[in-house]
XYZ file of C-alpha atoms in Angstrom:
668
model
C 3.501 -95.863 58.964
C 3.514 -92.102 59.517
C 7.264 -91.674 59.322
C 7.379 -92.383 55.606
C 4.694 -89.771 54.976
C 6.744 -87.198 56.858
C 9.945 -87.824 54.960
C 8.255 -87.929 51.578
C 6.821 -84.490 52.321
C 10.352 -83.091 52.446
C 11.120 -83.973 48.843
C 10.242 -81.908 45.803
C 8.500 -83.354 42.738
C 8.594 -82.049 39.203
C 7.801 -82.630 35.539
C 10.452 -83.473 32.963
C 12.788 -80.588 32.313
C 16.183 -80.125 30.688
C 18.181 -78.866 33.629
C 21.746 -79.514 34.724
C 24.044 -78.587 37.612
C 27.742 -77.825 37.179
C 30.218 -76.993 39.935
C 32.959 -74.568 38.937
C 34.520 -74.127 42.386
C 35.411 -76.529 43.803
C 35.910 -77.921 40.299
C 33.070 -80.353 39.636
C 33.979 -83.672 38.061
C 30.581 -84.551 36.537
C 32.103 -88.077 36.627
C 35.181 -87.064 34.595
C 38.665 -88.182 35.605
C 41.373 -87.395 33.024
C 39.636 -87.820 29.660
C 41.219 -86.214 26.602
C 37.787 -86.201 24.946
C 35.076 -83.561 24.945
C 32.668 -85.969 26.629
C 33.191 -87.962 29.796
C 33.977 -91.651 29.396
C 31.662 -93.087 32.069
C 28.544 -91.403 33.477
C 28.303 -94.177 36.108
C 31.811 -93.795 37.492
C 31.051 -92.140 40.849
C 27.505 -90.774 41.111
C 24.273 -90.154 39.218
C 24.606 -86.588 37.898
C 21.908 -86.598 35.169
C 24.010 -83.853 33.559
C 25.192 -83.300 30.006
C 28.087 -85.634 29.122
C 30.303 -82.686 28.163
C 30.338 -81.128 31.624
C 33.009 -81.350 34.294
C 36.707 -80.712 34.881
C 39.534 -83.227 34.844
C 41.368 -84.085 38.029
C 44.324 -81.784 38.653
C 47.903 -82.762 37.828
C 50.715 -81.811 40.151
C 53.439 -81.121 37.589
C 53.854 -80.360 33.902
C 52.993 -83.897 32.759
C 49.892 -86.075 32.924
C 49.581 -88.031 36.153
C 48.599 -91.156 34.199
C 48.462 -94.285 36.352
C 50.136 -92.649 39.352
C 47.576 -91.111 41.690
C 50.455 -89.627 43.661
C 51.050 -87.236 40.751
C 47.503 -85.895 40.909
C 47.010 -82.604 42.724
C 44.481 -82.311 45.537
C 43.540 -78.735 46.350
C 44.764 -77.880 49.863
C 42.633 -75.554 51.946
C 43.410 -74.635 55.528
C 40.786 -75.551 58.099
C 39.128 -72.882 60.203
C 40.922 -72.424 63.533
C 37.729 -72.625 65.573
C 33.975 -72.975 65.276
C 33.345 -70.035 67.606
C 31.036 -67.467 65.975
C 32.327 -63.935 65.379
C 35.954 -64.870 65.969
C 38.176 -63.952 63.013
C 39.976 -67.252 62.580
C 37.829 -68.799 59.848
C 38.640 -70.006 56.353
C 36.251 -69.110 53.545
C 35.835 -70.841 50.207
C 33.660 -69.373 47.453
C 31.507 -72.208 46.057
C 30.349 -71.381 42.505
C 28.009 -73.248 40.179
C 25.507 -72.924 37.360
C 22.079 -74.543 37.627
C 20.715 -74.296 34.155
C 16.980 -74.329 34.829
C 16.940 -71.513 37.347
C 16.136 -71.177 41.018
C 15.435 -68.747 43.835
C 14.594 -65.078 43.925
C 11.420 -63.349 45.059
C 8.111 -64.787 43.867
C 6.676 -61.277 43.566
C 9.534 -59.627 41.664
C 11.310 -62.595 40.020
C 8.674 -65.317 39.531
C 10.142 -68.683 38.590
C 8.771 -71.554 36.515
C 9.607 -74.149 39.170
C 10.331 -74.801 42.836
C 13.884 -75.609 43.858
C 16.388 -76.594 46.520
C 20.191 -76.552 46.362
C 21.710 -78.993 48.886
C 25.416 -78.572 49.760
C 27.251 -81.373 51.621
C 30.719 -82.798 52.208
C 32.414 -85.818 53.722
C 35.882 -86.069 55.256
C 38.177 -88.662 56.783
C 41.661 -88.543 58.278
C 44.278 -88.097 55.575
C 46.831 -90.837 54.972
C 50.335 -90.679 53.534
C 49.578 -93.046 50.651
C 47.671 -91.472 47.724
C 45.635 -94.676 47.422
C 45.325 -95.628 51.075
C 43.219 -98.548 52.256
C 40.029 -100.097 50.896
C 37.863 -97.289 52.342
C 40.153 -94.312 51.642
C 38.714 -91.484 49.541
C 40.504 -91.416 46.193
C 40.094 -90.274 42.594
C 41.446 -93.449 41.019
C 43.422 -93.650 37.784
C 40.851 -95.414 35.588
C 37.405 -94.303 34.461
C 35.854 -97.683 35.247
C 33.053 -97.978 37.808
C 34.036 -99.665 41.099
C 32.958 -103.311 41.276
C 30.045 -104.702 43.250
C 28.995 -108.357 43.255
C 25.537 -108.706 44.741
C 24.743 -111.030 47.630
C 23.047 -114.210 46.477
C 21.248 -114.905 49.744
C 20.033 -113.104 52.857
C 21.669 -115.911 54.844
C 25.136 -114.918 53.633
C 27.747 -115.451 56.344
C 30.411 -113.018 57.502
C 33.269 -114.556 55.536
C 31.296 -114.582 52.289
C 30.370 -110.917 52.726
C 33.978 -109.952 53.470
C 35.217 -111.943 50.491
C 32.763 -110.139 48.214
C 34.157 -106.821 49.393
C 37.792 -107.917 49.120
C 37.214 -109.176 45.589
C 35.418 -105.967 44.560
C 37.796 -103.324 45.913
C 40.234 -102.076 43.301
C 42.446 -99.199 44.385
C 42.885 -98.143 40.753
C 39.245 -97.028 40.772
C 37.528 -94.084 42.388
C 36.050 -94.286 45.869
C 33.794 -91.785 47.589
C 31.001 -93.637 49.391
C 32.220 -97.004 50.698
C 31.441 -100.466 49.325
C 29.593 -101.206 52.585
C 27.356 -98.151 52.059
C 26.121 -99.367 48.678
C 25.844 -103.003 49.768
C 23.700 -101.920 52.718
C 21.503 -99.934 50.331
C 21.103 -102.916 48.000
C 20.083 -105.233 50.846
C 17.656 -102.857 52.634
C 14.008 -102.664 51.597
C 13.055 -99.434 49.920
C 10.742 -96.917 51.575
C 7.331 -97.942 50.239
C 5.683 -94.775 51.506
C 7.202 -92.708 48.715
C 5.365 -91.451 45.651
C 6.424 -93.396 42.539
C 3.634 -92.246 40.151
C 3.134 -94.960 37.509
C 6.720 -96.238 37.581
C 7.178 -99.987 38.103
C 10.136 -100.460 40.420
C 12.030 -103.711 40.068
C 12.628 -106.377 42.706
C 16.042 -107.618 43.823
C 16.787 -110.798 41.894
C 16.408 -113.823 44.156
C 15.885 -111.828 47.371
C 12.140 -111.354 47.083
C 11.823 -107.622 47.754
C 12.512 -104.237 46.168
C 15.444 -102.489 47.830
C 16.627 -98.910 48.292
C 18.560 -98.992 44.995
C 15.167 -98.774 43.211
C 13.521 -95.345 43.186
C 11.126 -93.470 40.940
C 14.124 -91.791 39.287
C 16.052 -95.063 39.123
C 13.372 -97.769 38.667
C 15.821 -100.215 37.059
C 18.354 -99.993 39.875
C 21.265 -98.712 37.787
C 24.458 -98.391 39.821
C 26.595 -95.240 39.979
C 29.798 -95.874 41.900
C 28.757 -96.782 45.435
C 26.014 -94.146 45.696
C 22.720 -95.186 47.320
C 19.939 -94.036 44.930
C 17.299 -93.630 47.647
C 19.579 -91.401 49.729
C 20.538 -89.458 46.602
C 16.926 -88.725 45.707
C 15.612 -87.519 49.074
C 16.549 -84.899 51.651
C 16.630 -85.064 54.605
C 17.250 -88.822 54.467
C 15.678 -90.947 57.191
C 18.676 -93.194 57.911
C 22.265 -92.340 58.916
C 24.452 -91.181 56.005
C 28.180 -90.480 55.596
C 27.452 -86.949 54.321
C 27.654 -83.802 56.451
C 25.226 -80.992 55.630
C 26.533 -77.496 54.906
C 23.541 -75.579 53.588
C 20.248 -75.793 51.762
C 19.331 -72.885 49.505
C 15.609 -72.846 48.848
C 12.960 -70.748 47.153
C 10.617 -71.464 50.077
C 12.170 -70.502 53.412
C 9.027 -71.574 55.302
C 10.476 -75.084 54.927
C 13.692 -74.155 56.741
C 12.371 -75.382 60.089
C 11.765 -78.852 58.633
C 15.156 -78.972 56.960
C 17.056 -77.738 60.007
C 15.250 -80.137 62.313
C 15.703 -83.067 59.929
C 19.404 -82.539 59.182
C 21.571 -85.462 60.302
C 24.081 -82.871 61.546
C 22.124 -82.655 64.799
C 19.266 -85.186 64.591
C 19.913 -88.863 65.354
C 18.438 -91.372 62.897
C 17.619 -95.030 63.421
C 18.842 -98.109 61.615
C 18.206 -101.804 62.113
C 21.200 -103.733 63.443
C 21.548 -107.484 63.100
C 24.400 -109.785 64.074
C 26.329 -112.643 62.560
C 26.608 -115.912 64.453
C 29.756 -114.747 66.262
C 27.966 -111.710 67.693
C 29.632 -109.142 65.400
C 27.534 -106.519 63.654
C 26.327 -107.020 60.106
C 26.866 -103.952 57.933
C 23.304 -104.307 56.607
C 19.746 -105.280 57.464
C 16.705 -105.837 55.290
C 14.415 -103.921 57.650
C 13.949 -100.169 57.242
C 11.727 -99.395 60.253
C 11.636 -100.120 63.977
C 8.594 -102.405 63.954
C 9.822 -104.784 61.268
C 13.308 -104.693 62.735
C 12.337 -105.818 66.227
C 9.754 -108.312 64.934
C 12.557 -110.061 63.050
C 15.057 -110.147 65.895
C 16.993 -106.977 65.085
C 17.900 -104.041 67.314
C 16.737 -100.575 66.292
C 19.595 -98.169 67.114
C 19.663 -94.371 66.979
C 22.938 -93.243 65.407
C 24.496 -89.774 65.429
C 26.542 -87.851 62.893
C 30.014 -86.479 63.553
C 32.854 -84.727 61.756
C 35.349 -86.605 63.886
C 35.602 -88.464 67.198
C 37.219 -87.312 70.443
C 38.421 -90.593 71.995
C 40.416 -88.761 74.679
C 37.122 -88.120 76.481
C 35.949 -91.439 77.875
C 32.905 -90.428 79.915
C 29.772 -88.448 79.114
C 30.593 -85.708 81.605
C 34.097 -85.258 80.175
C 32.719 -85.161 76.661
C 29.822 -82.758 76.989
C 31.678 -80.299 79.212
C 34.311 -79.544 76.571
C 34.135 -75.930 75.338
C 36.659 -76.526 72.559
C 36.507 -73.441 70.378
C 32.851 -73.485 69.496
C 32.348 -77.157 68.594
C 29.494 -79.199 69.984
C 30.514 -82.468 71.678
C 27.891 -85.173 72.228
C 27.929 -88.576 73.919
C 26.222 -90.873 71.441
C 26.492 -93.935 69.197
C 28.426 -92.971 66.018
C 26.924 -93.965 62.665
C 29.950 -96.166 61.900
C 29.885 -98.028 65.224
C 30.834 -101.703 65.312
C 29.619 -102.007 68.926
C 26.200 -100.348 68.867
C 25.828 -100.590 72.644
C 28.843 -98.345 73.225
C 28.581 -94.569 73.137
C 31.531 -92.380 72.198
C 32.448 -88.704 72.335
C 31.574 -87.149 68.977
C 32.335 -83.732 67.490
C 29.256 -82.631 65.596
C 28.989 -80.281 62.633
C 27.362 -76.851 62.931
C 23.604 -76.703 62.277
C 22.437 -76.731 58.664
C 22.441 -73.264 57.107
C 19.044 -72.763 55.439
C 18.520 -69.581 53.443
C 16.813 -68.078 50.414
C 18.357 -69.229 47.138
C 19.714 -66.415 45.004
C 17.906 -65.764 41.747
C 19.068 -67.505 38.588
C 17.271 -67.308 35.274
C 15.548 -70.371 33.801
C 16.931 -71.672 30.504
C 19.673 -69.056 30.443
C 22.770 -71.069 31.391
C 21.766 -70.844 35.053
C 23.417 -67.470 35.560
C 22.205 -65.126 38.265
C 21.873 -61.371 38.580
C 24.040 -59.375 36.135
C 24.969 -62.562 34.322
C 27.146 -63.795 37.195
C 27.189 -67.406 38.344
C 25.732 -67.829 41.810
C 27.962 -68.440 44.815
C 27.840 -69.563 48.427
C 30.554 -68.650 50.917
C 31.400 -71.854 52.758
C 33.037 -71.453 56.157
C 35.367 -74.441 56.189
C 35.079 -76.685 59.259
C 37.346 -76.815 62.295
C 38.561 -80.220 63.489
C 39.721 -80.165 67.156
C 42.061 -83.132 66.637
C 44.407 -80.986 64.515
C 44.576 -83.767 61.932
C 44.675 -83.193 58.190
C 41.567 -84.409 56.373
C 40.832 -85.871 52.944
C 37.441 -84.684 51.683
C 34.951 -84.458 48.831
C 32.202 -81.870 48.175
C 28.736 -82.640 46.812
C 25.881 -80.467 45.550
C 22.371 -81.515 44.534
C 19.776 -79.466 42.648
C 16.151 -80.474 43.298
C 13.403 -78.932 41.179
C 9.627 -79.328 40.848
C 6.510 -77.731 39.405
C 3.112 -77.104 40.996
C 1.000 -79.516 38.943
C 0.236 -81.384 42.160
C 1.016 -81.029 45.866
C 4.743 -81.753 46.155
C 4.825 -81.917 49.967
C 1.846 -84.174 50.629
C 1.681 -86.603 47.702
C 2.830 -90.043 48.867
C 2.418 -93.738 48.016
C -1.366 -93.573 48.411
C -1.452 -91.903 44.970
C 0.716 -94.474 43.186
C -0.941 -95.925 40.105
C 0.495 -99.396 40.668
C -0.387 -99.853 44.324
C -3.285 -102.195 43.521
C -6.000 -100.006 45.037
C -9.097 -99.763 42.847
C -9.913 -96.271 41.617
C -6.549 -94.693 42.509
C -4.947 -92.678 39.720
C -1.535 -91.053 39.841
C -1.756 -87.259 39.517
C 0.824 -87.576 36.753
C 1.321 -90.308 34.167
C 3.790 -91.165 31.431
C 3.213 -89.166 28.205
C -0.507 -88.610 28.857
C -3.149 -87.569 26.348
C -5.274 -84.554 27.265
C -8.654 -83.622 25.835
C -8.814 -79.942 24.934
C -11.913 -80.258 22.772
C -12.250 -81.155 19.128
C -11.703 -84.557 17.578
C -8.034 -85.095 18.507
C -6.366 -85.240 21.912
C -3.004 -83.608 22.574
C -0.114 -85.547 24.041
C 2.233 -84.178 26.691
C 5.889 -85.189 26.839
C 6.132 -86.179 30.504
C 8.490 -88.797 31.886
C 7.419 -89.763 35.388
C 10.825 -91.143 36.384
C 11.919 -87.515 36.093
C 9.282 -86.051 38.363
C 10.995 -84.835 41.503
C 14.207 -84.532 39.468
C 17.582 -84.196 41.098
C 20.809 -83.139 39.381
C 24.154 -83.479 41.070
C 27.824 -82.617 40.820
C 30.784 -83.486 43.035
C 34.365 -82.343 43.404
C 37.469 -84.419 43.076
C 39.156 -85.280 46.375
C 40.716 -82.298 48.188
C 42.431 -81.762 51.534
C 41.603 -79.670 54.583
C 44.886 -78.972 56.339
C 45.574 -77.984 59.932
C 46.975 -74.502 60.264
C 50.623 -73.770 60.999
C 51.140 -71.690 64.132
C 51.897 -68.555 62.111
C 48.363 -68.372 60.685
C 46.354 -69.776 63.616
C 44.489 -66.522 64.144
C 44.055 -65.399 60.514
C 40.791 -64.942 58.668
C 41.660 -66.669 55.362
C 39.877 -66.111 52.033
C 40.750 -68.451 49.176
C 41.582 -67.130 45.706
C 41.502 -69.932 43.125
C 41.196 -70.429 39.360
C 38.095 -71.820 37.683
C 37.637 -73.024 34.110
C 39.490 -75.083 31.529
C 41.222 -74.726 28.197
C 39.191 -73.779 25.114
C 36.817 -71.120 23.882
C 33.370 -70.799 25.376
C 31.711 -73.064 22.782
C 34.328 -75.770 23.197
C 34.297 -75.851 26.990
C 30.540 -75.390 27.550
C 28.899 -76.304 29.935
C 32.175 -75.739 31.768
C 33.593 -72.202 31.683
C 36.714 -70.433 30.493
C 39.477 -69.411 32.853
C 38.962 -66.792 35.520
C 40.023 -66.124 39.087
C 37.454 -66.765 41.782
C 36.408 -64.619 43.494
C 37.209 -62.179 40.709
C 36.425 -59.156 42.856
C 37.381 -59.684 46.493
C 37.092 -57.009 49.158
C 38.607 -57.527 52.593
C 40.426 -55.756 55.408
C 44.093 -55.372 56.259
C 43.623 -57.906 59.064
C 42.428 -60.614 56.633
C 44.617 -63.023 54.672
C 44.219 -64.614 51.255
C 45.379 -68.075 50.197
C 46.270 -68.001 46.488
C 46.204 -71.478 44.934
C 45.030 -73.248 41.792
C 44.962 -76.557 39.984
C 44.820 -77.623 36.348
C 44.932 -80.680 34.135
C 47.399 -81.744 31.437
C 44.749 -83.665 29.485
C 42.133 -80.937 28.925
C 42.530 -81.050 25.149
C 38.792 -81.550 24.569
C 39.431 -83.985 21.728
C 37.018 -85.953 19.525
C 33.496 -87.108 20.285
C 32.182 -83.596 20.610
C 28.680 -84.795 21.432
C 26.270 -81.897 21.118
C 29.009 -79.280 21.156
C 32.255 -78.288 19.478
C 35.453 -80.204 20.213
C 38.848 -78.527 20.356
C 40.960 -76.562 22.809
C 41.594 -73.081 21.461
C 44.097 -71.294 23.648
C 47.694 -70.361 24.172
C 50.545 -72.737 24.895
C 50.699 -76.511 24.664
C 47.410 -78.117 23.659
C 45.465 -79.876 26.368
C 47.164 -78.105 29.275
C 45.748 -75.757 31.887
C 48.180 -73.097 33.096
C 47.770 -70.006 35.241
C 49.973 -67.419 36.893
C 49.630 -63.995 38.518
C 51.169 -60.666 37.506
C 50.021 -57.228 38.582
C 48.374 -54.921 36.046
C 47.586 -51.229 36.478
C 43.944 -51.451 35.426
C 41.446 -54.103 34.324
C 41.448 -52.493 30.884
C 45.178 -53.189 30.559
C 46.727 -56.328 29.110
C 50.407 -55.505 29.715
C 51.743 -56.382 33.188
C 53.486 -53.701 35.198
C 57.292 -53.837 35.439
C 58.260 -55.175 38.836
C 59.733 -51.810 39.833
C 56.278 -50.203 39.468
C 54.272 -52.929 41.211
C 52.831 -52.439 44.695
C 51.135 -55.784 45.216
C 54.193 -57.786 46.268
C 55.924 -55.081 48.301
C 52.688 -54.627 50.252
C 52.292 -58.351 50.940
C 53.193 -59.916 54.266
C 53.955 -63.602 53.656
C 52.087 -65.535 56.342
C 52.774 -68.972 54.808
C 54.234 -70.168 51.513
C 54.380 -73.552 49.821
C 58.160 -73.970 50.110
C 58.314 -72.822 53.731
C 60.623 -69.825 53.310
C 58.570 -66.772 54.348
C 61.425 -64.248 54.522
C 61.867 -63.943 50.761
C 61.940 -60.545 49.073
C 59.000 -58.984 47.172
C 60.904 -59.664 43.940
C 61.186 -63.371 44.692
C 57.509 -63.537 45.672
C 56.606 -61.876 42.361
C 58.771 -64.366 40.447
C 57.178 -67.315 42.243
C 53.661 -66.095 41.424
C 54.521 -65.229 37.820
C 56.111 -68.637 37.223
C 53.408 -70.688 39.000
C 56.089 -71.998 41.351
C 58.548 -72.974 38.623
C 60.998 -70.541 40.243
C 61.312 -69.670 43.921
C 64.153 -67.196 43.918
C 66.070 -65.126 41.380
C 69.507 -65.712 42.862
C 71.131 -68.511 44.800
C 72.078 -66.090 47.549
C 68.373 -65.405 48.145
C 67.621 -69.095 48.750
C 70.846 -70.774 49.944
C 69.110 -73.816 51.423
C 69.679 -77.028 49.448
C 65.917 -77.642 49.183
C 65.725 -74.662 46.804
C 68.610 -75.646 44.518
C 66.360 -76.795 41.684
C 64.213 -73.627 41.668
C 66.672 -70.774 41.150
C 66.371 -68.522 38.078
C 70.154 -68.317 37.741
C 70.620 -72.089 37.437
C 67.336 -73.713 36.398
C 66.347 -74.535 32.832
C 64.662 -71.483 31.377
C 60.911 -71.362 31.859
C 58.868 -71.451 28.662
C 57.305 -68.044 28.021
C 53.871 -69.688 27.700
C 54.379 -71.692 30.929
C 54.447 -74.992 29.032
C 57.076 -76.457 31.359
C 55.586 -74.891 34.488
C 53.401 -77.029 36.794
C 49.664 -77.230 36.154
C 48.926 -76.735 39.858
C 50.266 -74.299 42.429
C 50.003 -74.647 46.221
C 50.709 -70.930 46.530
C 50.922 -68.730 49.578
C 48.883 -67.128 52.339
C 49.389 -63.376 52.131
C 48.195 -60.392 54.125
C 48.068 -57.157 52.094
C 48.301 -53.531 53.141
C 45.510 -51.165 52.164
C 45.116 -50.611 48.443
C 43.498 -51.778 45.229
C 45.379 -54.446 43.300
C 44.511 -55.622 39.790
C 46.134 -58.773 38.506
C 46.008 -61.129 35.515
C 47.324 -64.336 34.007
C 49.758 -63.744 31.139
C 48.955 -66.975 29.296
C 45.154 -66.865 29.183
C 44.859 -63.368 27.742
C 43.516 -63.743 24.207
C 41.645 -60.445 23.955
C 39.032 -61.837 21.558
C 37.346 -64.053 24.107
C 39.468 -64.614 27.201
C 40.431 -62.281 29.999
C 41.652 -63.886 33.209
C 41.818 -60.796 35.386
C 40.758 -59.937 38.904
C 40.750 -57.240 41.569
C 41.659 -57.344 45.248
C 40.511 -54.391 47.351
C 41.996 -54.076 50.838
C 40.412 -51.496 53.144
C-alpha cells in the first residue's frame, strides 16, 4: 500500500546517540510533578521523553506552601490569547519558547556542518477551561500523584459498549495526570500498527490474545511500554497519518526542502482518515482494528476523513454561514471534526494557522545543546486566537528527531526489515554488528536499532490561555517570565539556574509586556542524585523557588536603585494587573513587583477596597527579606513602558559567585 511508504518517508532515522531535549520555557516537566528528589519518580507518568532522569521542573505552587494533594493550590501559568489571527495586525501575544537539545541541530551545512540530521516539532493541545481544578474524566490536569494513569486492556475484539465504558470508568483517577485521553490510548492499543514502517531487526510484539501487533508497538518501543496515555506510533512519526488531538505550531528542520511535505501533511489543514465501526445500538466505537481504507470497508467499517480544529463554532449551522465568516483572520471549514460521535454530520470548525516550517537555528553537538554565543535556542510562538472568547486549558509539547546518513532516511521502509521473512533481505543496520576492517579480529559497533530514528520529547505542565479584557484587546503583548530552579549549575543540570526570559527584550512604546512567573516549593533537589550532584544551593528557605523584580542602574550592579531614583515604574502604564486595580501609584506598583504580590499597596488609603485588606504594607505581617513567606508564583501585570532602557534584577537570586538573575528591557 503506497500510503505507508509515503508516511515512512517523512520520518528521520538515526544511530544510537546520547541526546536529550529539555524545555525551559514553558517549563518542561520531563515527567516530574512535585518530587523533592534530584531525579524524577516515574519516567512513565505522562509521556516517553527518553531524557535523563534528572531533567525537568516541578509543577508551580500558587502560594508559599507546597500544593500537596490539592491541585487547586497548583499554579497554572496564565497567558493572554492573541486578539485575532489577522496577519500584520498588532494585537498578538508572543511567548518565547526556549529549550536545549543536547546533541545539536540546524545551521548551515557549508559553514556549520552537523553530525546528524534533525527536526524540532512544536505542538499544543487545548480545551475549554473549567472551574474545577480536576474537572471531568477528560479534563487536562497535572494530578497530585506521580503514578501513571491506569489502563486495563480489552480482552476481546467483541467487547460491548458497556464493558468498554466500565473499563474507562474503572481506570480514570482524577488524582493522576491527564494529557491525552484514555480513549486515545485505548484506540491506539486496539488498532493494527502500520506495517509499512522500517523496523530494522527489531521484533515487535503482538497484542496478547488479540492476534495482531498494534500501534503501541514501534521500533523504538518494541515491547509496547506505556507512558501515560500517549500513543507510541503517533509519538514516533510526523506527520502522523491518522487524526490526532495535537495542533501543530512549527517544525524547525536542517533540511528546508522538506517543508513542502511537512506543510502539506500537517493535520492543521489536511484531513486524515480513520476507520469507524459501530456498536449494536448504532453508536460509534472509539476504536477500530483497521488502519487503512481497504481493510476497513472489507470488514464492514466506514472510512471517514476527519479534520482538525482549535475549537468549534456551533452558532453557524450551515456550510455557507460557516465558510463565509471573516472572523479576524481565522479559517472556518465545514467538515467532520476528529472527535465526532456522529461521523455523518459536518460541523463548523475553526482551524489552526498553517504549520510554520523554517530552518532550525544552529546548536552545537555534545555541548549542552546551546546555540550561537552559548545561548539556548528559542522560537517566538504567536499564541492562538479563539473566536469563542472562552478561556482555554492547554499543554505544550516538543519533539526532537535526529538521524545520521548511514542509509537513506526518507526512502527506507518495511521492505528492508530483517524479520519480514523475505529471503536475502538484510536490514541496512543491525544490533551491535561486527565489521571486518582487515586483520584477524573484527570490530564491534555499539548500535541499538530500537534507537534508530530516535525521538526525544518534553512537555509543559498544564497552563491557561485567557481571553483578553477590553482594556488590552488591541495590545501587542510580549511575555516576560522566569526560567530555572533552585541550586547551582551542577545541582540543577540538565535544568538551568534562574534567569528572566527573554533576558534582553526590545520593543516599541506601542507594545505591552506581561510580567509573570511560577515556582515550586519542593525544588530541594534531595537525595538520589543519579549521575549528578544533589542539593539546592541558594538563598532563602531550602527547596523553594522565589523571584521578584527591582530596578538596577546597570547590569554590572547588584544593588537596586532607591525608589526615588527609579524610572521603570513611573514610566509604566498599567494596562492590566492581577488584582484588578490599575490606578495604583508607581510606588505601589514597585512594591507589588518587589514583593512578588505579597503586598499590593503601601497604605490603606491607596487601596481602600475590602479585597485589598490583607495585602497592605501598613497592616500585613512583615514580608521576609528573602521572600520566604512570599508566594512562589506571581500572576503579575501587563504594562506599557515609555521610551527608555530599563535594567532589572531579582534580589533573592543574586549570589555573585554563580547566579545573576538580571535582564534588560529596551523600549524605542
